[in-house]
Amino acid sequence: MKYKNILLSFFTIILYCFIICISCYASQNTANTISALSVKGNQIVDENGAPIQLKGISTHGIAWFPDYINEYCFKELKQKWGINVIRIAMYTAESGGYCTDGNKEYLKNLVKKGVDCATKCDMYVIIDWHILSDGNPNTYIEESKAFFDEMSKKYCNQKNIIYEICNEPNGNISWNDIKQYAEQIITVIRKNDPNNIILVGTPNWSQSVDKAAENRIKDFNNIMYTLHFYAATHKQELRNTMKNALEQCLPIFVSEYGICDASGTGQIDIQQSNEWIQFLNQNHISYVMWNISNKAESSAILKSDCKKTSGFTQNDITDTGIWLYEMLTNTYTSHIPDTSQNIQNINNVSNDLQVHMNMINHWQQYTKYYYQYDITIINNGKNKINNWNISIPFDSTITLINSWNGIFTMNQNQINIHSMDYNAQIEKGQSITNIGMIISSDTKIYQ
Ligand code: IDC
C-alpha cells in the first residue's frame, strides 16, 4: 500500500513537470510574432503566404555610433514608433571600416549585439555590409565571404535575419560585376542558411534596379534587389524606374532612404517624401530610413545635443525624426505637446536610479487620448536601494485611469509613484519591471 502511494506521487510529479514543460513551450511560441519570410513574385510574404511590409530604421555606422544598439532603444522604436525591422550598418571601408582600419572582432560583436537586441524585441534585423567609398564589392570579397559565412552559420536557425550583402555599389562598376560578387556570397550564405532573405545592391548607389531586372540572379530563392532614394534628390524619375522593375516582377526592398538630399544632409523635402511613401505603401514595398544617430546632419532623427540612447522625447527629435514618427504612427499633426522635461526629470531622481518609461499602447475614444506606459527602474548604484519614489511631470492635464505595482498619487500634472512593499528593495544592478499606468489626456502626448 505504502509503495503504491509513493509510486502514485511519483507519477503525479512527473505529470506536473510534463504539463509545466508543455505550457512553457507553448507560451514561448505564442510570444514570438516573427514569421519566416520568403519572396513571392515581387513581394515579401509570411509563413501563411500573406504579404508583409517591413518598416524600420537603419543605424548610422556602428563603428561611430555604437550606443544606439541597445534593447531599450530598439524596444522604444518598436513599441512607440511602430517599426518592425532594424538595419545594422557596418561600413567596410571608411575610417574605422571593417576591411580597413576597424577592429573586426569589436565590429562583429556589435553586429551580434544588434541581432540579439532585435531578436529580444521580436523584430527583423538586416545585417548590412555597408560598402560605400569602396564602390566595387569585389574589392573585399574574401572578407565578405568570411563575414557572411560566420553570420549565416550563427543565425541559420533564426527567422528574423536578413542579409544585405553590398549597400551601394557605385563608380565604374557594372551590374555584371555586382552579380558575380553576389552569386559567390549567396553561395556561401545558402550553404548555411537556405531560406532567409538576401538583399543585393544595384548599380549607381542602388538605384539601377532596371539593370537587375534585365539579368536577375538565378538558381537561388528569396533574393531581393535594393533601391535607395533620398527624396530631395531622387524623385518621379526614380519612381518610374522602380515602377517598371516592379511590373517586371522584380522583388525590390528599399533598405535605405532619406527625406533630405543624397548627401545625407541639407533641406528635407516633405512633399516628395510623402509621394514616395504613398507609392511604396501601394506596392507593399518595405522601407528603412537612414539613420538613428545624433550626428549634426538632417538625415539623423536625433538632435546633436541629445545625448540619450533611449527614452527620447519631442525635444530630442529632429524634423526628420518628427516626420518619421508621424508617418509610422499615422499621427500627422503639426504639434505634439512638448514633454521633453519628463524623462530627464525622472532619470535624475537619483544618480543611481535609472528609469525607463515606454508607451506601449495608445488609443483614442471620442475626444480623449489614452496612453499605457510600462516602467522599469534600474539600480545602477553600488548599494541596495530600500525604497524608491519617482515623479513624472506632464505638460498637459492628464487623468490617471489605472495603475499597478506602485502607489500612484497625482499632484497637478505630475504623477508620483512610490514603491510597494514587495518591490521596494532593488539590489545593485537589478531592476524592477512591470510598473504600469494608463492615463488619459485631451491632447496628444508624444512620450
Ligand atoms: C553618410 C552619413 C555621413 C557619413 C557618410 C560617410 O550620413 O554621416 O559621413 O555616409 O561617407 C548613402 C549611404 C550612407 C550615407 C548616406 C548619406 O548608404 O552611408 O551616409 N547615403 O550620404 N547613400 C546615399 C546617401
Coordinates of C-alpha atoms and ligand atoms in Angstrom, one line a residue:
M1 CA 0.0 0.0 0.0
K2 CA 2.8 2.4 1.0
Y3 CA 4.7 1.6 -2.2
K4 CA 1.6 2.2 -4.2
N5 CA 1.2 5.7 -2.7
I6 CA 4.9 6.5 -3.4
L7 CA 4.5 5.3 -7.0
L8 CA 1.3 7.4 -7.4
S9 CA 3.0 10.6 -6.1
F10 CA 6.0 9.9 -8.3
F11 CA 3.8 9.7 -11.4
T12 CA 1.8 12.8 -10.3
I13 CA 5.1 14.8 -10.1
I14 CA 6.2 13.6 -13.5
L15 CA 2.8 14.6 -14.9
Y16 CA 3.1 18.1 -13.4
C17 CA 6.6 18.5 -14.8
F18 CA 5.3 17.4 -18.2
I19 CA 2.4 19.9 -18.1
I20 CA 4.7 22.7 -17.0
C21 CA 7.1 22.0 -19.8
I22 CA 4.3 21.9 -22.4
S23 CA 2.9 25.3 -21.2
C24 CA 6.4 26.9 -21.1
Y25 CA 6.9 25.7 -24.7
A26 CA 3.5 27.0 -25.7
S27 CA 4.0 30.4 -24.1
Q28 CA 7.4 30.8 -25.7
N29 CA 5.9 30.1 -29.1
T30 CA 2.9 32.4 -28.8
A31 CA 5.1 35.3 -27.5
N32 CA 7.1 35.3 -30.7
T33 CA 5.4 37.1 -33.6
I34 CA 8.2 36.6 -36.0
S35 CA 7.2 34.7 -39.1
A36 CA 9.7 33.2 -41.6
L37 CA 9.8 35.4 -44.7
S38 CA 10.0 34.5 -48.3
V39 CA 9.7 36.2 -51.6
K40 CA 6.7 35.5 -53.9
G41 CA 6.6 37.5 -57.1
N42 CA 7.8 40.9 -56.2
Q43 CA 6.5 40.7 -52.6
I44 CA 7.7 39.5 -49.2
V45 CA 5.2 37.1 -47.7
D46 CA 5.0 35.5 -44.3
E47 CA 4.7 31.8 -43.4
N48 CA 1.0 31.9 -44.4
G49 CA 1.7 33.4 -47.7
A50 CA 0.3 36.8 -46.7
P51 CA 2.1 39.9 -48.0
I52 CA 4.1 41.6 -45.3
Q53 CA 5.7 45.0 -45.3
L54 CA 8.7 45.8 -43.1
K55 CA 9.2 49.4 -42.0
G56 CA 12.2 50.4 -40.0
I57 CA 15.3 52.4 -39.4
S58 CA 19.0 52.0 -40.0
T59 CA 21.7 52.6 -37.5
H60 CA 24.4 55.0 -38.6
G61 CA 27.9 53.4 -39.0
I62 CA 28.1 51.2 -35.9
A63 CA 31.8 52.0 -35.5
W64 CA 30.9 55.6 -34.9
F65 CA 27.6 55.3 -33.2
P66 CA 27.6 52.0 -31.3
D67 CA 25.5 53.2 -28.3
Y68 CA 22.1 53.1 -30.1
I69 CA 22.5 49.4 -30.3
N70 CA 20.7 48.7 -27.0
E71 CA 17.5 46.9 -26.2
Y72 CA 15.7 49.9 -24.7
C73 CA 16.2 51.9 -27.9
F74 CA 15.0 49.1 -30.1
K75 CA 12.1 48.4 -27.9
E76 CA 11.1 52.0 -27.9
L77 CA 11.4 52.2 -31.7
K78 CA 9.2 49.2 -32.0
Q79 CA 6.6 49.9 -29.4
K80 CA 6.3 53.7 -29.7
W81 CA 7.3 54.3 -33.3
G82 CA 5.9 51.1 -34.7
I83 CA 8.9 49.8 -36.6
N84 CA 9.4 46.1 -37.2
V85 CA 12.9 46.0 -38.7
I86 CA 16.2 47.5 -37.8
R87 CA 19.2 47.6 -40.0
I88 CA 22.7 47.3 -38.6
A89 CA 25.0 49.3 -40.9
M90 CA 28.6 48.2 -40.7
Y91 CA 30.8 50.3 -43.0
T92 CA 33.5 48.3 -44.8
A93 CA 35.9 50.9 -45.9
E94 CA 35.5 54.3 -44.3
S95 CA 37.6 55.3 -41.3
G96 CA 37.0 52.5 -38.7
G97 CA 35.7 50.3 -41.5
Y98 CA 35.7 46.5 -41.2
C99 CA 38.1 45.9 -44.1
T100 CA 40.3 48.9 -43.5
D101 CA 41.4 50.1 -40.1
G102 CA 38.4 48.9 -38.0
N103 CA 38.7 46.3 -35.2
K104 CA 37.0 43.2 -36.8
E105 CA 36.1 41.4 -33.6
Y106 CA 34.7 44.6 -32.0
L107 CA 32.5 45.3 -35.1
K108 CA 31.3 41.8 -35.4
N109 CA 30.3 41.8 -31.7
L110 CA 28.4 45.0 -32.3
V111 CA 26.5 43.3 -35.2
K112 CA 25.8 40.3 -32.9
K113 CA 24.6 42.6 -30.1
G114 CA 22.3 44.3 -32.7
V115 CA 20.9 41.0 -33.8
D116 CA 20.4 39.9 -30.2
C117 CA 18.6 43.1 -29.2
A118 CA 16.4 42.9 -32.3
T119 CA 15.6 39.3 -31.6
K120 CA 14.7 40.0 -27.9
C121 CA 12.4 42.7 -29.2
D122 CA 10.7 40.4 -31.8
M123 CA 12.0 42.4 -34.7
Y124 CA 13.5 41.6 -38.1
V125 CA 17.1 42.7 -38.4
I126 CA 19.2 43.4 -41.5
I127 CA 22.9 42.7 -41.3
D128 CA 24.3 45.3 -43.7
W129 CA 27.7 45.0 -45.3
H130 CA 27.9 48.8 -45.9
I131 CA 30.1 49.3 -48.9
L132 CA 30.3 53.0 -49.9
S133 CA 33.7 54.5 -50.7
D134 CA 34.8 51.0 -51.8
G135 CA 32.3 51.2 -54.7
N136 CA 33.1 47.8 -56.1
P137 CA 32.0 45.0 -53.7
N138 CA 34.6 42.7 -55.2
T139 CA 37.4 44.7 -53.6
Y140 CA 36.9 43.0 -50.3
I141 CA 35.1 39.9 -51.4
E142 CA 37.2 37.5 -49.3
E143 CA 36.4 39.4 -46.1
S144 CA 32.8 39.5 -47.1
K145 CA 32.7 35.7 -47.7
A146 CA 34.3 35.1 -44.3
F147 CA 31.9 37.5 -42.6
F148 CA 28.7 36.1 -44.1
D149 CA 29.9 32.6 -43.6
E150 CA 30.2 33.3 -39.9
M151 CA 26.9 35.2 -39.7
S152 CA 24.9 32.7 -41.6
K153 CA 26.3 29.8 -39.6
K154 CA 25.4 31.6 -36.4
Y155 CA 21.9 32.7 -37.4
C156 CA 20.7 30.0 -39.8
N157 CA 18.0 28.9 -37.3
Q158 CA 16.6 32.4 -36.7
K159 CA 13.7 33.6 -38.8
N160 CA 14.3 37.3 -38.2
I161 CA 17.5 37.6 -40.2
I162 CA 18.0 39.4 -43.5
Y163 CA 21.4 39.6 -45.1
E164 CA 22.3 42.8 -47.1
I165 CA 25.5 41.9 -49.0
C166 CA 26.5 45.2 -50.5
N167 CA 24.9 48.5 -49.5
E168 CA 25.6 50.7 -52.5
P169 CA 27.9 49.7 -55.4
N170 CA 29.0 52.8 -57.2
G171 CA 31.6 54.2 -59.6
N172 CA 32.9 52.4 -62.6
I173 CA 31.1 49.1 -62.0
S174 CA 28.6 47.2 -64.0
W175 CA 25.6 45.1 -62.8
N176 CA 27.5 42.1 -64.1
D177 CA 30.4 42.7 -61.7
I178 CA 27.9 43.1 -58.8
K179 CA 26.1 39.9 -59.9
Q180 CA 29.3 37.9 -59.9
Y181 CA 30.1 39.1 -56.4
A182 CA 26.5 38.4 -55.3
E183 CA 26.4 34.9 -56.6
Q184 CA 29.6 34.0 -54.7
I185 CA 28.4 35.5 -51.4
I186 CA 24.9 34.0 -51.8
T187 CA 26.5 30.5 -52.4
V188 CA 28.4 31.0 -49.1
I189 CA 25.2 32.0 -47.2
R190 CA 23.0 29.4 -48.7
K191 CA 25.3 26.6 -47.6
N192 CA 24.5 27.5 -44.1
D193 CA 21.1 29.3 -44.3
P194 CA 18.8 28.0 -47.0
N195 CA 15.9 30.4 -46.5
N196 CA 16.4 33.8 -45.0
I197 CA 16.1 36.8 -47.4
I198 CA 19.3 38.2 -49.1
L199 CA 19.3 41.8 -50.4
V200 CA 21.6 42.6 -53.3
G201 CA 22.6 46.2 -54.1
T202 CA 22.3 47.6 -57.6
P203 CA 24.5 49.9 -59.7
N204 CA 24.7 53.7 -59.2
W205 CA 24.3 53.7 -55.4
S206 CA 21.5 51.1 -55.5
Q207 CA 19.2 52.9 -57.9
S208 CA 19.6 50.9 -61.2
V209 CA 17.0 48.2 -60.4
D210 CA 16.3 48.2 -64.2
K211 CA 19.7 46.6 -64.8
A212 CA 19.0 43.9 -62.3
A213 CA 15.5 43.3 -63.8
E214 CA 17.2 42.6 -67.2
N215 CA 19.5 40.0 -65.9
R216 CA 18.5 38.7 -62.5
I217 CA 20.2 36.2 -60.2
K218 CA 19.0 32.7 -60.9
D219 CA 19.2 29.4 -59.0
F220 CA 18.6 30.9 -55.6
N221 CA 15.4 31.6 -53.7
N222 CA 14.5 34.6 -51.6
I223 CA 16.7 37.1 -53.3
M224 CA 15.7 40.8 -53.4
Y225 CA 17.2 43.8 -55.0
T226 CA 17.7 47.1 -53.3
L227 CA 16.6 50.6 -54.3
H228 CA 17.8 53.6 -52.3
F229 CA 16.4 57.1 -52.6
Y230 CA 16.9 60.5 -50.9
A231 CA 13.7 62.4 -51.5
A232 CA 15.1 65.9 -52.1
T233 CA 17.4 64.4 -54.9
H234 CA 15.6 61.4 -56.3
K235 CA 12.0 62.0 -57.5
Q236 CA 9.5 60.8 -60.1
E237 CA 12.1 59.6 -62.5
L238 CA 13.5 57.1 -60.0
R239 CA 9.9 56.1 -59.0
N240 CA 9.3 55.4 -62.7
T241 CA 12.4 53.2 -62.9
M242 CA 11.2 51.3 -59.8
K243 CA 7.7 51.0 -61.1
N244 CA 8.9 49.4 -64.4
A245 CA 11.1 47.0 -62.5
L246 CA 8.2 46.0 -60.2
E247 CA 6.0 45.5 -63.3
Q248 CA 8.6 43.1 -64.5
C249 CA 8.1 41.3 -61.1
L250 CA 11.5 42.3 -59.6
P251 CA 11.4 41.9 -55.8
I252 CA 12.6 45.3 -54.5
F253 CA 13.5 46.3 -51.0
V254 CA 14.1 49.9 -50.0
S255 CA 16.8 49.2 -47.5
E256 CA 17.8 52.8 -47.2
Y257 CA 16.1 56.1 -47.8
G258 CA 16.3 59.7 -46.6
I259 CA 13.9 62.6 -46.8
C260 CA 16.8 65.1 -47.4
D261 CA 19.3 65.1 -50.3
A262 CA 21.7 62.4 -51.2
S263 CA 24.5 63.9 -49.1
G264 CA 22.5 62.9 -46.1
T265 CA 22.0 66.5 -45.1
G266 CA 20.6 69.7 -46.4
Q267 CA 16.9 70.6 -46.9
I268 CA 14.3 68.0 -46.4
D269 CA 11.5 67.6 -49.0
I270 CA 8.3 66.5 -47.2
Q271 CA 6.2 66.6 -50.3
Q272 CA 8.4 64.2 -52.3
S273 CA 8.9 62.0 -49.2
N274 CA 5.1 61.6 -48.8
E275 CA 4.8 60.8 -52.5
W276 CA 7.5 58.1 -52.1
I277 CA 5.8 56.6 -49.0
Q278 CA 2.4 56.5 -50.7
F279 CA 4.0 54.8 -53.7
L280 CA 5.8 52.3 -51.5
N281 CA 2.7 51.5 -49.5
Q282 CA 0.6 51.0 -52.5
N283 CA 3.1 48.4 -53.7
H284 CA 3.7 46.8 -50.3
I285 CA 7.4 47.6 -50.5
S286 CA 9.4 47.5 -47.3
Y287 CA 11.5 50.6 -46.4
V288 CA 14.2 51.5 -43.9
M289 CA 15.1 55.1 -43.1
W290 CA 18.7 56.4 -42.7
N291 CA 19.5 57.0 -39.7
I292 CA 19.3 56.8 -35.9
S293 CA 22.0 58.9 -34.5
N294 CA 22.6 62.4 -33.2
K295 CA 25.1 63.4 -35.9
A296 CA 24.6 67.0 -37.0
E297 CA 23.1 66.2 -40.4
S298 CA 19.5 66.3 -41.5
S299 CA 19.1 62.6 -42.1
A300 CA 19.7 61.9 -38.4
I301 CA 16.5 61.5 -36.3
L302 CA 18.0 62.9 -33.1
K303 CA 19.3 66.4 -32.4
S304 CA 23.0 66.7 -31.9
D305 CA 22.6 67.9 -28.3
C306 CA 20.5 64.8 -27.4
K307 CA 22.9 62.5 -25.6
K308 CA 20.4 59.9 -24.7
T309 CA 20.4 56.5 -26.3
S310 CA 16.7 55.7 -25.4
G311 CA 13.8 57.4 -23.8
F312 CA 13.6 60.1 -26.5
T313 CA 11.1 62.9 -26.2
Q314 CA 9.8 65.5 -28.6
N315 CA 12.6 67.9 -27.9
D316 CA 15.3 65.3 -28.8
I317 CA 14.0 64.7 -32.2
T318 CA 14.9 66.5 -35.5
D319 CA 12.4 67.4 -38.2
T320 CA 13.3 64.2 -39.9
G321 CA 12.5 62.3 -36.8
I322 CA 9.2 64.0 -36.3
W323 CA 8.2 63.2 -39.9
L324 CA 9.2 59.6 -39.4
Y325 CA 7.3 59.2 -36.2
E326 CA 4.2 60.8 -37.5
M327 CA 4.4 58.8 -40.8
L328 CA 4.9 55.5 -38.9
T329 CA 2.3 56.1 -36.3
N330 CA -0.1 57.7 -38.7
T331 CA -0.5 60.7 -36.5
Y332 CA 0.3 63.5 -38.9
T333 CA 0.0 66.6 -36.8
S334 CA 1.8 69.9 -36.7
H335 CA 2.1 69.9 -33.0
I336 CA 2.8 67.3 -30.5
P337 CA 2.8 68.6 -26.9
D338 CA 6.3 69.1 -25.6
T339 CA 7.1 66.7 -22.8
S340 CA 10.8 66.9 -23.1
Q341 CA 11.4 67.6 -19.4
N342 CA 9.7 64.4 -18.3
I343 CA 12.3 61.7 -19.0
Q344 CA 15.1 63.9 -17.9
N345 CA 13.4 64.6 -14.6
I346 CA 12.6 61.0 -13.9
N347 CA 16.1 60.0 -14.9
N348 CA 17.6 62.4 -12.4
V349 CA 15.6 61.3 -9.4
S350 CA 18.8 59.8 -8.1
N351 CA 22.1 59.2 -9.9
D352 CA 21.8 55.6 -9.0
L353 CA 18.3 55.1 -10.3
Q354 CA 17.6 54.9 -14.0
V355 CA 14.0 54.9 -15.1
H356 CA 12.8 53.7 -18.4
M357 CA 9.3 54.6 -19.4
N358 CA 7.8 53.2 -22.6
M359 CA 4.5 54.0 -24.1
I360 CA 3.3 50.5 -25.1
N361 CA -0.2 51.3 -26.2
H362 CA -2.3 54.2 -27.2
W363 CA -5.8 54.7 -28.4
Q364 CA -8.5 57.3 -28.9
Q365 CA -12.0 57.3 -27.7
Y366 CA -14.3 60.1 -28.6
T367 CA -12.2 63.2 -28.0
K368 CA -9.9 61.7 -25.4
Y369 CA -6.5 60.1 -25.9
Y370 CA -5.4 57.2 -23.8
Y371 CA -1.8 56.1 -23.2
Q372 CA -0.5 53.0 -21.5
Y373 CA 3.0 53.1 -20.1
D374 CA 5.4 50.4 -18.9
I375 CA 8.0 51.5 -16.4
T376 CA 11.3 49.8 -15.4
I377 CA 13.5 51.0 -12.6
I378 CA 17.2 50.0 -12.5
N379 CA 19.6 50.3 -9.6
N380 CA 22.9 51.4 -11.2
G381 CA 24.4 52.3 -7.9
K382 CA 26.8 50.5 -5.6
N383 CA 24.3 49.8 -2.9
K384 CA 21.0 48.2 -2.4
I385 CA 18.0 50.6 -2.6
N386 CA 15.4 50.1 0.1
N387 CA 12.5 52.1 -1.3
W388 CA 12.0 54.4 -4.3
N389 CA 10.0 57.3 -5.3
I390 CA 9.8 58.8 -8.7
S391 CA 7.8 61.6 -10.2
I392 CA 6.8 62.2 -13.8
P393 CA 5.6 65.6 -14.9
F394 CA 3.3 66.1 -17.9
D395 CA 2.8 69.2 -19.9
S396 CA -0.8 68.7 -20.4
T397 CA -3.7 68.0 -18.0
I398 CA -3.9 64.3 -17.5
T399 CA -6.1 61.9 -15.6
L400 CA -4.9 58.7 -14.1
I401 CA -7.2 55.9 -15.2
N402 CA -5.4 52.8 -13.9
S403 CA -2.1 51.8 -12.4
W404 CA -0.2 48.8 -11.0
N405 CA 2.8 47.8 -9.0
G406 CA 3.3 51.1 -7.3
I407 CA 1.5 53.6 -5.1
F408 CA 0.4 56.3 -7.5
T409 CA -0.6 59.8 -6.5
M410 CA -1.3 62.9 -8.6
N411 CA -0.1 66.4 -7.9
Q412 CA -1.4 68.8 -10.5
N413 CA 0.1 67.4 -13.8
Q414 CA 2.7 65.3 -12.0
I415 CA 2.4 61.6 -11.2
N416 CA 4.3 60.4 -8.2
I417 CA 5.0 56.7 -7.9
H418 CA 6.1 55.1 -4.6
S419 CA 7.3 51.6 -4.2
M420 CA 5.0 48.8 -2.9
D421 CA 6.2 46.6 0.0
Y422 CA 7.0 43.8 -2.4
N423 CA 9.1 45.8 -4.9
A424 CA 10.7 48.4 -2.7
Q425 CA 14.1 46.8 -2.5
I426 CA 16.3 46.8 -5.5
E427 CA 19.7 45.0 -5.3
K428 CA 22.5 46.7 -7.0
G429 CA 22.5 46.0 -10.7
Q430 CA 18.9 44.7 -10.5
S431 CA 15.7 46.2 -11.8
I432 CA 12.0 46.3 -11.0
T433 CA 9.8 45.8 -14.0
N434 CA 6.1 45.8 -14.8
I435 CA 5.2 49.0 -13.2
G436 CA 2.4 50.5 -15.3
M437 CA -0.3 53.0 -15.7
I438 CA -2.9 54.2 -18.1
I439 CA -3.6 57.9 -18.4
S440 CA -5.9 60.0 -20.5
S441 CA -5.5 63.4 -21.9
D442 CA -7.4 65.9 -24.0
T443 CA -4.4 66.4 -26.3
K444 CA -2.0 64.1 -27.9
I445 CA 1.2 63.2 -25.9
Y446 CA 4.3 62.2 -27.7
Q447 CA 6.1 60.5 -24.8
Ligands
IDC1 C1 26.6 59.1 -44.9 C2 26.4 59.6 -43.4 C3 27.5 60.6 -43.1 C4 28.8 59.9 -43.3 C5 28.9 59.3 -44.7 C6 30.2 58.5 -44.9 O1 25.1 60.2 -43.3 O2 27.4 61.0 -41.8 O3 29.9 60.7 -43.0 O4 27.8 58.5 -45.0 O5 30.7 58.6 -46.1 C7 24.1 56.8 -48.7 C8 24.9 55.8 -47.9 C9 25.2 56.3 -46.5 C10 25.4 57.8 -46.4 C11 24.1 58.4 -46.9 C12 24.1 59.9 -46.8 O6 24.5 54.5 -47.9 O7 26.3 55.6 -45.9 O8 25.6 58.1 -45.1 N1 23.8 58.0 -48.2 O9 25.1 60.4 -47.6 N2 23.6 56.6 -49.9 C13 23.0 57.7 -50.2 C14 23.1 58.6 -49.2

